[in-house]
C-alpha cells in the first residue's frame, strides 16, 4: 500500500504544481500591471474626463442632428407644405386636419426631454400650428407664448429675417412659462421651404436647465463645471463653472491646460463640436481628481497581495478536489495487479471517448448547418430565377442574409433536363446523383438547384469577356464524363444568354428553358444555345418566353427586368431587323395583346390606361411606338405596385387591430396570428417589421405594457390580476418583462406613479 499512497501524493503534487503554474503568469501580470498602472493612473483619469466630455458632446450633437433631420423631413412633408402655401381662410375641416401637423410636432416634442416647446408659423395665413393645436399669431403670442424683450411685432420681424436668410438661428433668451415668470431657454428658428417658396418658420425652444443637467455630472463630481460657447463667443449653456468665463477662455487662447487660483489647480478640457460650431469646455479641480487615486492605489496593492494568497489557497483547494477521486481509485488498485497506472489509464480513456463523441457530434452539426445553408441558397435562387424580386434592395438584402456573393463578370443559366424518349426519363435517385455531381463541378460564385418543374438550373459564372460557347461546351463535356453512360445519354442542356447583372438572371433562365424545350426528342444534339434558335431575322421577334418574362416582370413590380426586356425587343426588332408596314403594325398589336392580358387580370383597367391601350401607334415611327410600349407597361407596373402597397397597408392595419383586440389572450403568439391571417410565421414576422419598423413581438409587448401601466396607476388591482389581464399566465414572467421595459418592478412603479383617482 505504500506505493499506492506515494502515487496518490504524487497525483496531488502534480495537480497543485499545474495549478500554480497556471496562476503564476496571472500573479506576475497583476504585479506588473500594478507597477505600470501606478505610473499611468493620473493619465487615465485625465483621459476619462476628456472622453466623458467628448461622449457628452457627441450625445448632444447626435440628438440635435436627429432633430435637424426630423425638421428637414417635416419641411418636405406634403401636408405641411400645403398649409404653408395656403393664403388663409381655412375651412373648419382644414383647421381640423392641422392636428396631423400637430401630431408630427408632438412626436418631436416627446422625443427630446429638453425640448420645451415647438411650433410652426404659417407666414401666408398668419396661423400658428403648435404641438397641441393651432391659433392665430396675435392670440398665440400673448396667450400661449411670449419672449422676454420682444413684443409680438418684434418677434414677427425676427421670424421674417430668419425666413429671408434661409439659415437656421440658434440663440439664448428667456421664455415666459405658466405662472408669469421667465425661464432661460435656447431658441432655434429655421425657415421652411426653399428659394422663393419659403412660407413659414419653425420655432423650437430648448430648456437650458435640462440641457445643463446632461453636461454636469462628471465635472461636478470633480469640483468643477462645464459650459458651451457658440461660434460667436456667446455662452449657450453653463453649469457650475467655478471660474470666470473670460479667465477660462483667456487661458485657452494662451494654450494653457491648467489655471491656478489660490491653492487650487483647475484642469481645462475642451471639445469642438460639428453642430452649430459649438465649443464644449469643462473645468475640474485636480485636487479632487487626484485624491481618490492614492486611495485606489493602496486598495489595488492590497488586492494584489490578497490575490496572491487567494491564488495559492485556490490552487491547493482545486488540486485537493481534483486529485481526490483519482487518489481513491489508486488506493483501491490491488498491489501487483496490472501495474500502478492501470486505473489512471482507464479514466483518461473514458475522457478520450467522450471527446471523440463530442467531435463526431460537432461534425454532424456542421453537416446539418451545411444542409440548412443549401436550403437557404436554393430558396434565394428559386425566387431570383422566377423573377420574384420586386427591386434590387430586397434582392441585395436577401443575398447578404443568406451569405450569397456574386463575383465580377457575367453570369448565365444552364437548364438541365432529360429526353422524354429515353427510358421514360430519370428517377429521383438518378436526378439526385446528377444534381450532386453538378454541385461538385460548380466553382466559386456558382450554384446548382432543382426547380419545381423538375429541371436542374445551373447558375454559371463567366469571369472573362468575349465568346462563352467554348467554355460552356467544355463544362458540359467534363460534367458528362463523371456520370454513368446511361445517365449521360439522358441529359439535355439548354443554355441562356449571358447577363452582366446577376439581378437579370431570370432572363437567362427563361432563355435556357426555351432552348431546352426546343431540343427535338429525336435529335442527336445534347446542348442547345438560345442564340441559335433565331438564326434568320425574318419578321418581328417576340418569342413566347420573352412574353412570359414581360408578364412576370410586371406582376412582380420588377422595373429593372422590364427595362432590360424592352431593350432586348428594341435591339432585336429595330437594330437587327427592319420592320415596315404590316410587320411593324403586327409587332405592336402583339405587344398590345400582352398588355391586355396583364391589365385584365385584376378587373377592368383604369380609364387612363384604357385610353392608352386604345390608341396604339398607327404610323411607321418605331421610336414613337417603343415609347408607347414603355409608357403603357410602366403605368401598368406602377398600378400593380400601388395595389400591392394598398393591400399591404390594409393587412398591416388588420394585424394591428387584431393584436389590440386580443393582446390579453395568453395563447396569442406568432404561430396563432399567422394561422389567423393564413400566412407563414417567417413571412408574417418579416412583413410586419417591413411595414411598421418594429418586430411583431415588440409591438405586442408594448400593447401589454401600456395596459399594465394603466391598470397599475389607476386601480388597486393586485399585480397578479394585472398580469392576467395583460395576457400573462405566469406573474414572474410579467414582472421580468415589466422591469426590462421600465427599469423598476410593477409594485415600485405603482408607488411612484399612483394616480390621484383610483378605482376598484
CSV table of N, CA and C in Angstrom, one decimal, residues 4 125 215 279 326 500 529 551 611 673 696 707 721:
chain,number,residue,atom,x,y,z
A,4,UNK,N,1.0,2.8,-3.4
A,4,UNK,CA,-0.3,3.5,-3.7
A,4,UNK,C,-0.4,4.8,-3.0
A,125,UNK,N,-50.8,82.7,-44.0
A,125,UNK,CA,-52.1,82.8,-43.4
A,125,UNK,C,-52.1,83.4,-42.0
A,215,UNK,N,-24.9,67.9,-19.0
A,215,UNK,CA,-23.5,68.2,-19.1
A,215,UNK,C,-22.8,68.1,-17.8
A,279,UNK,N,-18.5,75.0,-28.9
A,279,UNK,CA,-17.3,74.6,-28.2
A,279,UNK,C,-17.6,74.2,-26.7
A,326,UNK,N,-9.2,10.5,-8.2
A,326,UNK,CA,-8.1,9.7,-8.7
A,326,UNK,C,-7.4,9.0,-7.6
A,500,UNK,N,-24.8,40.7,-67.8
A,500,UNK,CA,-23.8,41.4,-67.0
A,500,UNK,C,-24.2,41.6,-65.5
A,529,UNK,N,-28.0,26.2,-77.5
A,529,UNK,CA,-27.8,27.6,-77.1
A,529,UNK,C,-29.0,28.4,-77.6
A,551,UNK,N,-44.5,39.5,-68.6
A,551,UNK,CA,-45.7,39.4,-67.7
A,551,UNK,C,-45.2,39.2,-66.3
A,611,UNK,N,-57.3,54.3,-72.2
A,611,UNK,CA,-57.2,55.2,-73.3
A,611,UNK,C,-55.9,55.0,-74.1
A,673,UNK,N,-51.2,34.0,-34.7
A,673,UNK,CA,-51.5,35.1,-35.5
A,673,UNK,C,-51.4,34.7,-37.0
A,696,UNK,N,-43.0,42.2,-34.5
A,696,UNK,CA,-44.4,41.9,-34.1
A,696,UNK,C,-44.4,41.6,-32.6
A,707,UNK,N,-51.1,48.7,-21.3
A,707,UNK,CA,-52.3,48.3,-20.5
A,707,UNK,C,-51.9,48.1,-19.0
A,721,UNK,N,-53.5,40.0,-10.9
A,721,UNK,CA,-54.7,40.2,-11.7
A,721,UNK,C,-54.3,41.1,-12.9
